[in-house]
mmCIF file of C-alpha atoms in Angstrom:
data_model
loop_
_atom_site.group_PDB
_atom_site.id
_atom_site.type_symbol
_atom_site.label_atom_id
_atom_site.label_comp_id
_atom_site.label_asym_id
_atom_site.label_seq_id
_atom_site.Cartn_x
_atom_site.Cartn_y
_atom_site.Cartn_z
ATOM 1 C CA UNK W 1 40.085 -21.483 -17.896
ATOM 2 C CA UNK W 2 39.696 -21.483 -21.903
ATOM 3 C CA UNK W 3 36.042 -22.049 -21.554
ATOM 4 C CA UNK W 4 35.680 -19.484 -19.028
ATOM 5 C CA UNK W 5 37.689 -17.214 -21.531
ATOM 6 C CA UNK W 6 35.185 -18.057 -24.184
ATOM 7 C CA UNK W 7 32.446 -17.790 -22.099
ATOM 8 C CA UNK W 8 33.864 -13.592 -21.243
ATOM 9 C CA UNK W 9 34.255 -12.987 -25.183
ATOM 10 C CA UNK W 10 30.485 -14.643 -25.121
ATOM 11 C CA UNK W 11 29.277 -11.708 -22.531
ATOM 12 C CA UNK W 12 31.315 -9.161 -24.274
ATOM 13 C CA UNK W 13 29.323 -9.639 -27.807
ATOM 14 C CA UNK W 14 26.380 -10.457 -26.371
ATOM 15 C CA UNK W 15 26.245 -7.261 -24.445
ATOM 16 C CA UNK W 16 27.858 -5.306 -27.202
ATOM 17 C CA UNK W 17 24.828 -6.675 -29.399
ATOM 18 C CA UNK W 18 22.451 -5.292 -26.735
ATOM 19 C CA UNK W 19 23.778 -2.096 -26.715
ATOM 20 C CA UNK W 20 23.747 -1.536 -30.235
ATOM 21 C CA UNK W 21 20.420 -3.256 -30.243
ATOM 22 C CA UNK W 22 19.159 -0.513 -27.855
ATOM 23 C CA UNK W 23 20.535 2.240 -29.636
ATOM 24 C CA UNK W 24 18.499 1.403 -32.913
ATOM 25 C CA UNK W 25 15.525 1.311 -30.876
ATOM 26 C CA UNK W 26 16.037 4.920 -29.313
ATOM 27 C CA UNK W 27 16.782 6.044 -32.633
ATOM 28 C CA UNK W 28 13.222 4.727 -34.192
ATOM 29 C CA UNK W 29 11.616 5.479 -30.492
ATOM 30 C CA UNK W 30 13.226 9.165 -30.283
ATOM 31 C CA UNK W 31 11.425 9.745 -34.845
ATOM 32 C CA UNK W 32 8.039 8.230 -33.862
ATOM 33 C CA UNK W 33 7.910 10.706 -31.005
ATOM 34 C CA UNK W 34 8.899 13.691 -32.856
ATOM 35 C CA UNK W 35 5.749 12.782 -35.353
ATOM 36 C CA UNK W 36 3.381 12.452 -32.931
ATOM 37 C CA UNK W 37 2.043 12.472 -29.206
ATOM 38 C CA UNK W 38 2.425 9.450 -27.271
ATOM 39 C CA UNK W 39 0.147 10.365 -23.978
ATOM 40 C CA UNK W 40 -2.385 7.821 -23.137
ATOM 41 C CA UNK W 41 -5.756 7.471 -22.619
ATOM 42 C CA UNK W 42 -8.201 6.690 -19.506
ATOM 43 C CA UNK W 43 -10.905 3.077 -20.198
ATOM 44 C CA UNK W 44 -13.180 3.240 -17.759
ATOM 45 C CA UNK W 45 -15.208 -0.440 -17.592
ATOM 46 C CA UNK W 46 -18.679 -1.255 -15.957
ATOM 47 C CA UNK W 47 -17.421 -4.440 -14.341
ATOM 48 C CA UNK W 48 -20.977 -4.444 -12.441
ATOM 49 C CA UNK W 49 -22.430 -4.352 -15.931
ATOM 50 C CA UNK W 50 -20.731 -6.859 -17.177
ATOM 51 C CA UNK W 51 -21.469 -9.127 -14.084
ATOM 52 C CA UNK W 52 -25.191 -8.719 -14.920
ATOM 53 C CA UNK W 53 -24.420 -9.460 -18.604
ATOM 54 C CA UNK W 54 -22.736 -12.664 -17.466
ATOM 55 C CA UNK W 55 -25.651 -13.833 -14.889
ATOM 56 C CA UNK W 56 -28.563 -13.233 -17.125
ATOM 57 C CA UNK W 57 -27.078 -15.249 -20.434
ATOM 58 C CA UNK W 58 -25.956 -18.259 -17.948
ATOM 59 C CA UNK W 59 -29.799 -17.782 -16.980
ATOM 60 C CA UNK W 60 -31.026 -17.513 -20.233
ATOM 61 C CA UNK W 61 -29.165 -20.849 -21.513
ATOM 62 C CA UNK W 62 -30.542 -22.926 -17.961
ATOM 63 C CA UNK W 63 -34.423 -21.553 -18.571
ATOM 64 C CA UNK W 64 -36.814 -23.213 -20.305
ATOM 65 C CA UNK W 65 -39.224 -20.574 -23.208
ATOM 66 C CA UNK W 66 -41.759 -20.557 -20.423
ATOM 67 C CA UNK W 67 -39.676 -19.650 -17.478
ATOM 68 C CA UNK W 68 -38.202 -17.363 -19.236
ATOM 69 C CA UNK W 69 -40.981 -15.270 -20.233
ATOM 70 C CA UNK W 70 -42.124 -15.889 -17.023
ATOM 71 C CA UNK W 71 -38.555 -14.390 -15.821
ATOM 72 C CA UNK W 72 -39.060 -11.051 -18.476
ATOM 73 C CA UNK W 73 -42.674 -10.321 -16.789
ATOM 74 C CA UNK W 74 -41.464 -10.394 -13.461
ATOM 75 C CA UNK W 75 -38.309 -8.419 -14.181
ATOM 76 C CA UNK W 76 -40.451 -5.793 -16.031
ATOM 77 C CA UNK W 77 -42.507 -5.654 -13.052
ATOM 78 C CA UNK W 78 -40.056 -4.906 -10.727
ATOM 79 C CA UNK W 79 -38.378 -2.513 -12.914
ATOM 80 C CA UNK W 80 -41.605 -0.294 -13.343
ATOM 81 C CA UNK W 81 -41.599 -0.401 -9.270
ATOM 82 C CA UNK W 82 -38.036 0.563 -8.784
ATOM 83 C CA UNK W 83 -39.043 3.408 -11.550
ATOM 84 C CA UNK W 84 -41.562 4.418 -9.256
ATOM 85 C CA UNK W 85 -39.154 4.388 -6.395
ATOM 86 C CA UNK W 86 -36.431 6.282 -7.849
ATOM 87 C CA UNK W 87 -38.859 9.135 -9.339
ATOM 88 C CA UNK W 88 -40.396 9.524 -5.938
ATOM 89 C CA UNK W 89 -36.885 9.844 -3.809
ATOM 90 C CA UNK W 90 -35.659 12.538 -6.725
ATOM 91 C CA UNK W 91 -38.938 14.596 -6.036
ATOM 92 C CA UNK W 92 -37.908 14.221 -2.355
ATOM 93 C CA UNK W 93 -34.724 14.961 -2.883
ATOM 94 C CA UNK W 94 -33.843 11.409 -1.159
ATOM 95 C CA UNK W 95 -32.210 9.771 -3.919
ATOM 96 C CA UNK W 96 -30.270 6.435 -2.389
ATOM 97 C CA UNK W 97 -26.400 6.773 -2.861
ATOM 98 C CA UNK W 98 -24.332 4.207 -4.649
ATOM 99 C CA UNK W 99 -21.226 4.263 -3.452
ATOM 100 C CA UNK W 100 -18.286 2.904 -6.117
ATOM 101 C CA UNK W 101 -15.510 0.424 -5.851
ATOM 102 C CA UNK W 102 -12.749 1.546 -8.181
ATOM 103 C CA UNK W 103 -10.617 -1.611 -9.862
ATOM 104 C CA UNK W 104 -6.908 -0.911 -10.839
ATOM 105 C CA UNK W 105 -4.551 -3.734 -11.850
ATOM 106 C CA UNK W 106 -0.497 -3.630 -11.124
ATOM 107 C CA UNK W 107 1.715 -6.158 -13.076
ATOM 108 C CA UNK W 108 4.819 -5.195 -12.246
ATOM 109 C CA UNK W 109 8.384 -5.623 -13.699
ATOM 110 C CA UNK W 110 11.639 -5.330 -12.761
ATOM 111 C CA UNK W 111 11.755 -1.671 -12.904
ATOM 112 C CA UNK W 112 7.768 -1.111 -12.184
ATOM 113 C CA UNK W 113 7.792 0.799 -14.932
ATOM 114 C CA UNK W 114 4.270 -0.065 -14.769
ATOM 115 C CA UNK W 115 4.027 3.192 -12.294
ATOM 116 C CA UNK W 116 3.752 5.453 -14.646
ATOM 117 C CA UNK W 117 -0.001 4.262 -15.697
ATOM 118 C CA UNK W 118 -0.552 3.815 -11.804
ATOM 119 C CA UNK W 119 -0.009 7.288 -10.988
ATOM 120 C CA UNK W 120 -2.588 8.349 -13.686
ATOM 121 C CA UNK W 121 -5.399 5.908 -12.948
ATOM 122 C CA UNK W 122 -4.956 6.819 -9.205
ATOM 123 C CA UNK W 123 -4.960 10.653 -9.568
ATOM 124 C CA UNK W 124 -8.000 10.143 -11.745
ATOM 125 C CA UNK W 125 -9.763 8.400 -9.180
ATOM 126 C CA UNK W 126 -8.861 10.469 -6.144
ATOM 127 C CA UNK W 127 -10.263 13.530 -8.615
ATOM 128 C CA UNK W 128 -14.306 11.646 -7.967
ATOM 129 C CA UNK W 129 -14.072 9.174 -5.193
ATOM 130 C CA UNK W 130 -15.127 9.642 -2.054
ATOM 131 C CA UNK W 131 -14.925 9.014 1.060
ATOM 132 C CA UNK W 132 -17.906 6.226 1.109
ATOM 133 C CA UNK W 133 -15.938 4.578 -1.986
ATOM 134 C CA UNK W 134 -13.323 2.015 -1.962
ATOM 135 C CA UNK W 135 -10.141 1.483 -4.232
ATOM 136 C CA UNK W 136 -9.850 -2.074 -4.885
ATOM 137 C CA UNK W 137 -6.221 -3.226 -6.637
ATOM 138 C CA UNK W 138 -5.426 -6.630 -8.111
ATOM 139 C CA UNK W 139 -1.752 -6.267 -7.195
ATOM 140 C CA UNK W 140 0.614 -9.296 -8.385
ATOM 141 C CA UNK W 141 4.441 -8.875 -8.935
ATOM 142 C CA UNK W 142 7.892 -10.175 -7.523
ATOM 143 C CA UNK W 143 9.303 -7.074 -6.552
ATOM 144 C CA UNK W 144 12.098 -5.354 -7.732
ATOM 145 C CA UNK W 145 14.412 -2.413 -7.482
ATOM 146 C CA UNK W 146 14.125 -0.327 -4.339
ATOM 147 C CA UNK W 147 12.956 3.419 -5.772
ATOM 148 C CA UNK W 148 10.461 2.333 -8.455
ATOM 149 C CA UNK W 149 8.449 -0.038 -5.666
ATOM 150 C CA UNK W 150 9.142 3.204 -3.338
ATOM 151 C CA UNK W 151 7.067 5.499 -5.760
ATOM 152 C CA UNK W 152 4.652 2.715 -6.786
ATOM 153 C CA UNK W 153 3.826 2.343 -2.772
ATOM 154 C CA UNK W 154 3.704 6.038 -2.544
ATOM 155 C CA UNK W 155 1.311 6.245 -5.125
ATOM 156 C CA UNK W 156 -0.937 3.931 -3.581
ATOM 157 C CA UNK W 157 -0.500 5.897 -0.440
ATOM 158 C CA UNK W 158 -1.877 8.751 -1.880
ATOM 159 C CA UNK W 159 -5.416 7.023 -1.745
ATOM 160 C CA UNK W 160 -5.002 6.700 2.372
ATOM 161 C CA UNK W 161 -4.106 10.014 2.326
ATOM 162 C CA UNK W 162 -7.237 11.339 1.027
ATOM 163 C CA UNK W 163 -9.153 8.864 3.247
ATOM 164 C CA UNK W 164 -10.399 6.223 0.908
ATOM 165 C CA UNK W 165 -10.291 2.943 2.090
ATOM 166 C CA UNK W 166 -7.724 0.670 0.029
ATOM 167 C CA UNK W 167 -7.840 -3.006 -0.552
ATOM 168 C CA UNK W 168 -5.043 -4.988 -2.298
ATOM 169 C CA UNK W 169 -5.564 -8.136 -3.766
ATOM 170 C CA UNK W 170 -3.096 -10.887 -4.323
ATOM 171 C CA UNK W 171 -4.045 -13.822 -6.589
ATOM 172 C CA UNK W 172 -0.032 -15.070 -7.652
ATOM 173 C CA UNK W 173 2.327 -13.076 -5.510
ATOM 174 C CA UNK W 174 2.871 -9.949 -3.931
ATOM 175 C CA UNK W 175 6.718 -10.470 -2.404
ATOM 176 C CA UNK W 176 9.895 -8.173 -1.889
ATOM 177 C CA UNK W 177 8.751 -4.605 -3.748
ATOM 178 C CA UNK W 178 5.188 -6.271 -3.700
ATOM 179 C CA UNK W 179 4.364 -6.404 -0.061
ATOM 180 C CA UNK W 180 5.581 -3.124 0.293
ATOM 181 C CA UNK W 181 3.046 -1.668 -2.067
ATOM 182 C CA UNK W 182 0.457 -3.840 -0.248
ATOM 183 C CA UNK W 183 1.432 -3.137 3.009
ATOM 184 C CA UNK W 184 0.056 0.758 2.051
ATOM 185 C CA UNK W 185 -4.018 -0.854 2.231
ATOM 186 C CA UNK W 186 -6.315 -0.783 5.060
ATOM 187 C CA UNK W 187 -6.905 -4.205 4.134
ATOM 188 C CA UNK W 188 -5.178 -7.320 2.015
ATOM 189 C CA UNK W 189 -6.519 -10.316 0.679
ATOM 190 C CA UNK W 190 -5.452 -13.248 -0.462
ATOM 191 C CA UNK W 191 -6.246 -16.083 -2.524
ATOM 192 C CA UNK W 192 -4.920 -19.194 -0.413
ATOM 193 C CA UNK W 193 -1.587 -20.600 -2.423
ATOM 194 C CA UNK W 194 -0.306 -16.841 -3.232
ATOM 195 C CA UNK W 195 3.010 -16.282 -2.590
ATOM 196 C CA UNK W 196 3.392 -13.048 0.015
ATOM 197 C CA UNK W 197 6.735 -11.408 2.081
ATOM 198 C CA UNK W 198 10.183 -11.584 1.438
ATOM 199 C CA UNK W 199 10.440 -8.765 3.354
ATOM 200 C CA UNK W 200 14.545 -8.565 3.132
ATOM 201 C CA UNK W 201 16.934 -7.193 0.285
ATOM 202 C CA UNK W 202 19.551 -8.816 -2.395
ATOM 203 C CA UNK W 203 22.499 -7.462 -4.257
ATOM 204 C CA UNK W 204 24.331 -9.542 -6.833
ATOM 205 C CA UNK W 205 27.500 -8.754 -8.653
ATOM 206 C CA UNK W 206 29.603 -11.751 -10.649
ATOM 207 C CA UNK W 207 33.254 -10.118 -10.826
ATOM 208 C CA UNK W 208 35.886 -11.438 -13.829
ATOM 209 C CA UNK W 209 38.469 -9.624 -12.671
ATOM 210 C CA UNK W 210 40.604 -13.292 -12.180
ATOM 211 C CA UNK W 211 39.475 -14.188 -15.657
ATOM 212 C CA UNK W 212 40.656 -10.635 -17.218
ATOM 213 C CA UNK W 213 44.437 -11.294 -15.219
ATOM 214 C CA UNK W 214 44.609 -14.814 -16.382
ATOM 215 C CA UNK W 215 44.411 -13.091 -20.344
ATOM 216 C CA UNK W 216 46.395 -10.853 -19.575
ATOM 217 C CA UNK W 217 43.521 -7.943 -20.205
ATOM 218 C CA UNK W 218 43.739 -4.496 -18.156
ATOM 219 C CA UNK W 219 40.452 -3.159 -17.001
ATOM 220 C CA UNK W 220 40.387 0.852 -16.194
ATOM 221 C CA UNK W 221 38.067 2.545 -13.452
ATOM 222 C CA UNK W 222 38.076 5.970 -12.678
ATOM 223 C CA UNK W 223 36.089 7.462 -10.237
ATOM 224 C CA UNK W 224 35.512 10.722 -8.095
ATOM 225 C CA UNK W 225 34.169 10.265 -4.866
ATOM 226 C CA UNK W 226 34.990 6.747 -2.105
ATOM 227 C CA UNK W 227 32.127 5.010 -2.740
ATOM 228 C CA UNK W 228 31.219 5.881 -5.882
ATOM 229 C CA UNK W 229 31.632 2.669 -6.678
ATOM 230 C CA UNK W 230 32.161 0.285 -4.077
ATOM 231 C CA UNK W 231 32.091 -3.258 -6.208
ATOM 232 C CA UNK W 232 32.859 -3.682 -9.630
ATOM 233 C CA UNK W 233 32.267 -6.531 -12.043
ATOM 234 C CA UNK W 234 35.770 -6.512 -14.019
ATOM 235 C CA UNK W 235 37.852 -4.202 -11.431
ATOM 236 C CA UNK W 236 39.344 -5.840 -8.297
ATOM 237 C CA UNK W 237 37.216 -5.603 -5.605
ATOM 238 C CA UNK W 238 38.120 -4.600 -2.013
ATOM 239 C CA UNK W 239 37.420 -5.374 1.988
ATOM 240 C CA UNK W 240 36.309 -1.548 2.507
ATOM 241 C CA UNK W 241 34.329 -1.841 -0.637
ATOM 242 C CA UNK W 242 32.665 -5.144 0.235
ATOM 243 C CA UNK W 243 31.625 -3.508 3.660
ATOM 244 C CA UNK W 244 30.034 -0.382 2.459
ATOM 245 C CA UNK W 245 27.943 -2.327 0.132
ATOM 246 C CA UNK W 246 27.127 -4.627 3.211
ATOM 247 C CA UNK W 247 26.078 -1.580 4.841
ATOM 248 C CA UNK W 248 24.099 -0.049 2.155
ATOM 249 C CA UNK W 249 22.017 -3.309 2.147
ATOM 250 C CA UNK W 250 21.302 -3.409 5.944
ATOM 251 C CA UNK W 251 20.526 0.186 5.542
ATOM 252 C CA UNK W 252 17.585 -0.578 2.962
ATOM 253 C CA UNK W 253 16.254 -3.726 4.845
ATOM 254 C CA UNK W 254 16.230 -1.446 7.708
ATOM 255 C CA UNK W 255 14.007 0.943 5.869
ATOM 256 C CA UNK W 256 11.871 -1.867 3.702
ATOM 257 C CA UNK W 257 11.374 -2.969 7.725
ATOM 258 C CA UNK W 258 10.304 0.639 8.842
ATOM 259 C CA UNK W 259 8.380 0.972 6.012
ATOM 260 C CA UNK W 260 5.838 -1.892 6.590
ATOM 261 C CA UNK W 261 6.078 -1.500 10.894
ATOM 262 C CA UNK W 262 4.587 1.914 9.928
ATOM 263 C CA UNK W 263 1.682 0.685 7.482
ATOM 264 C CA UNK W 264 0.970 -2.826 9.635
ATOM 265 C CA UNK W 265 1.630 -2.015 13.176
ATOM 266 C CA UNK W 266 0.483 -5.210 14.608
ATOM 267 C CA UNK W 267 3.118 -7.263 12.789
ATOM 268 C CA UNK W 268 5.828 -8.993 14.510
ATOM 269 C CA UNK W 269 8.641 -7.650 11.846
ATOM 270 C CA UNK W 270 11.604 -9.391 13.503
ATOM 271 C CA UNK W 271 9.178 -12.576 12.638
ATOM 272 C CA UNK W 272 8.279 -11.631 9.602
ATOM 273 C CA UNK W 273 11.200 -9.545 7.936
ATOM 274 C CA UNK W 274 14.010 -12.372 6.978
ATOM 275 C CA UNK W 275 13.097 -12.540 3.119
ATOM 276 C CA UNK W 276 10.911 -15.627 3.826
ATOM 277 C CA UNK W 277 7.564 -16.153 1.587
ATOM 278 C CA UNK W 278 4.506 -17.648 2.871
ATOM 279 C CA UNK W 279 1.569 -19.101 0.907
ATOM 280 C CA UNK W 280 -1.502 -17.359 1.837
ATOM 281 C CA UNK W 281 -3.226 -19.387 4.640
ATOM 282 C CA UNK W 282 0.149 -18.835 6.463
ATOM 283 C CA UNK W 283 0.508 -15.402 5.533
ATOM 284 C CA UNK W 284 -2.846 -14.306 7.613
ATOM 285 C CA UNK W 285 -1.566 -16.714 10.090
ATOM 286 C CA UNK W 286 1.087 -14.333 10.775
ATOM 287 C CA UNK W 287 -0.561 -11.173 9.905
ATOM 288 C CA UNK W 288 0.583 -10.386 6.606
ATOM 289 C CA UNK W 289 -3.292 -11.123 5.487
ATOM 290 C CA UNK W 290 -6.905 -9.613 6.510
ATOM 291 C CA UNK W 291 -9.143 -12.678 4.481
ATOM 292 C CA UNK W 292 -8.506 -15.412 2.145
ATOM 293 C CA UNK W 293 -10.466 -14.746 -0.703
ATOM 294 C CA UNK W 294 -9.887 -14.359 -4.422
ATOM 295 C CA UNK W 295 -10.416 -11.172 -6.289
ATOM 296 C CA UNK W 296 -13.351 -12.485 -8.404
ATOM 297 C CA UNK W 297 -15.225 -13.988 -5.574
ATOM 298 C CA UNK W 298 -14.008 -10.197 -3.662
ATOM 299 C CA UNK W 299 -15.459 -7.633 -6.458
ATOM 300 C CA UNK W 300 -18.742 -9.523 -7.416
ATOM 301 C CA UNK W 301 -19.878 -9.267 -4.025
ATOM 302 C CA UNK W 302 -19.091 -5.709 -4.027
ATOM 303 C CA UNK W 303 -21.124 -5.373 -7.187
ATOM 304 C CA UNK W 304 -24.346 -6.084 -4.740
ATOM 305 C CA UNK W 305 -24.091 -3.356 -3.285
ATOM 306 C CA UNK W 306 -21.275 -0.992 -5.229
ATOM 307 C CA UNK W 307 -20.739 -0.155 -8.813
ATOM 308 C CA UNK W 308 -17.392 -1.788 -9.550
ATOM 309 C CA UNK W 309 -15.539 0.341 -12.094
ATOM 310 C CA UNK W 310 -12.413 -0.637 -13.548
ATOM 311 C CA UNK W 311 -9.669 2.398 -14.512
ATOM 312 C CA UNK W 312 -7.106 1.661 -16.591
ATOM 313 C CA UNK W 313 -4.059 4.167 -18.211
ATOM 314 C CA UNK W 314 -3.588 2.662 -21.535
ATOM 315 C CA UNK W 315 -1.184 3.898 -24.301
ATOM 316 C CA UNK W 316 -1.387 3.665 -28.072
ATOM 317 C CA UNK W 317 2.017 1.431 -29.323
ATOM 318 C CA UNK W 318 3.744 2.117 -31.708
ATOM 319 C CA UNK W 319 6.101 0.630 -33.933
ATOM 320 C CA UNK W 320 8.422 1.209 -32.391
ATOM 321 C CA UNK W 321 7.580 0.325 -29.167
ATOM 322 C CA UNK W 322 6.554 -3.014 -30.449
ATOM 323 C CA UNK W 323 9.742 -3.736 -32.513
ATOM 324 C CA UNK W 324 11.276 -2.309 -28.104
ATOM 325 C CA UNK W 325 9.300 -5.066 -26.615
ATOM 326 C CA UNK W 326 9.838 -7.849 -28.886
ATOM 327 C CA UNK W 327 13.411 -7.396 -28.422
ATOM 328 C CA UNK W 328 13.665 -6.758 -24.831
ATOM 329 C CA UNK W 329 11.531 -9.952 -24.371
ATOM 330 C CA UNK W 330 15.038 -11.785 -25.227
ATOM 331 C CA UNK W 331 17.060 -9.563 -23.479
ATOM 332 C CA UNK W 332 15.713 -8.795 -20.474
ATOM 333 C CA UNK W 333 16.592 -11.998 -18.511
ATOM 334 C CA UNK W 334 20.170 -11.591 -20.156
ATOM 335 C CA UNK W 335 20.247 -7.416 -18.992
ATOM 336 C CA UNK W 336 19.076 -8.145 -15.634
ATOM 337 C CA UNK W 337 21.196 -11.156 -14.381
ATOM 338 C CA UNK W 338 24.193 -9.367 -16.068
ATOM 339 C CA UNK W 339 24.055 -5.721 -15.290
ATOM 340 C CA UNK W 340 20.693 -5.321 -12.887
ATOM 341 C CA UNK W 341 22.493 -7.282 -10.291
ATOM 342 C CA UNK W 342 24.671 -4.497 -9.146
ATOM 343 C CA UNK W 343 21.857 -2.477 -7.973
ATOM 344 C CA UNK W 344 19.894 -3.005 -4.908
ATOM 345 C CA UNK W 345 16.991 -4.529 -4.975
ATOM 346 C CA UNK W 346 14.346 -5.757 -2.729
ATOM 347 C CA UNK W 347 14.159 -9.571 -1.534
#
């Protein structure tokens, strides 16, 4: 019982530190944004470009002088003909279409704070894409808690809405929060050892209430309202309170199993919804999967026929959103296994 005394005194300074830690932060966070704007900026990337850029310097190292010059003649050749092509159809007013494939990337976090970016790039592509288009996402994240996966999906869903069709990718892992944001696209793919599903939901909370008695240490709770709070981590918890939470759980599953019934009719979600993962071969056994294919090999195909264009939100850091991360790097594992557990999230 000492060390498990020692170990609460541990948690005690170690989330007083934090929270003093945190306070410094929104201090320098709260000055740097009273000197100056912190919105973000749109990059918008020729990934077809690139591809080309790629192709002809692999060519250029494999060719001998001769076949390449060779190689420049012909090319200039063909470009003067396409010239001649393109002028004619313009004249005609019979100009050949090329339809886009718009690339946005999702890491997400705990929070998916990552959202806020999302919402951007996708309202900036919904404001030119059409219909013939195609939003393409490289999706890859663990899940997390149950509103910022909710918004990150609905974003996403905002694409189907306007009748684009959506592909998600998943390279790592798309499970929990993950597959619910995929579950929005007309189409998934998936490299063949990702990690998809865990289609269920998981609420930890340690309690030290037994600990705090032993020491002789009161702990206070006031609350308005029955379930306000229905478990605690230093009060003493209860049979009512243990129930509700029980209840709120089955209540989200039961929506996170709605949720993806409505988006992939044709699963079997009594089969599928228990919080199990599959690799990807399995995963398009059962459904959860269109193709098995990687991203890479996915968008330079497209670039055949498409221009690929990647969209990205970026934001200019500053310092004191560096000095945030490098200290939330360390105590993010320690916040969320200590206080994150209490919410709900995904599983």
């Amino acid at each position: 019982m000492e060390f498990l005394y020692e170990y609460g005194l541990f948690l005690a300074k170690a989330i007083t530190f934090v929270i003093a830690l945190a306070a410094i932060i929104a201090i320098i966070a709260s000055s740097a944004i009273k000197q100056g704007s912190k919105k973000g900026h749109l990059e918008i990337t020729d990934l077809s470009e690139h591809y080309k850029e790629v192709e002809e310097e692999v060519i250029h190292h494999l060719l001998t002088k001769e076949q390449l010059k060779e190689k420049e003649k012909q090319d200039k050749k063909a470009a003067k003909e396409q010239a001649k092509i393109d002028k004619t159809a313009a004249k005609n007013d019979d100009a050949p279409q090329q339809f886009r494939t718009f690339v946005v990337d999702f890491n997400g976090s705990i929070d998916a704070k990552e959202v806020t970016s999302l919402r951007e790039e996708i309202s900036a592509i919904l404001m030119v894409a059409k219909p013939e288009d195609e939003v393409f996402v490289r999706l890859e994240t663990g899940g997390g808690m149950v509103h910022g996966y909710g918004l990150a999906s609905s974003q996403l869903d905002r694409v189907r809405q306007a009748g684009i069709p959506l592909t998600v990718a998943v390279d790592k892992v798309a499970a929990s929060g993950g597959y619910m944001m995929a579950c929005v696209a007309n189409k998934i793919v998936s490299a063949p050892f990702a990690i998809l599903g865990s289609i269920g939901v998981i609420a930890q909370v340690p309690n030290f209430n037994k600990v705090l008695k032993k020491n002789d240490i009161e702990f206070e709770q006031i609350t308005a309202g029955e379930f306000k709070r229905t478990l605690t981590m230093f009060g003493e918890n209860t049979d009512k309170g243990r129930e509700k939470f029980a209840q709120e759980i089955e209540d989200t599953h039961q929506l996170f199993k709605d949720f993806v019934a409505e988006h992939r009719p044709s699963l079997d979600i009594a089969k599928v919804a228990t919080g199990e993962t599959w690799f990807g071969s399995k995963a398009k056994e059962m459904g959860l999967v269109d193709e098995i294919i990687t991203s890479d090999d996915y968008l330079q195909k497209a670039s055949k026929n498409n221009q690929v264009v990647e969209v990205k939100f970026a934001t200019k850091k500053g310092l004191a959103e560096k000095f945030s991360k490098a200290a939330s790097i360390s105590a993010e594992s320690f916040i969320s296994k200590i206080w994150q557990n209490n919410r709900i999230f995904p599983s």
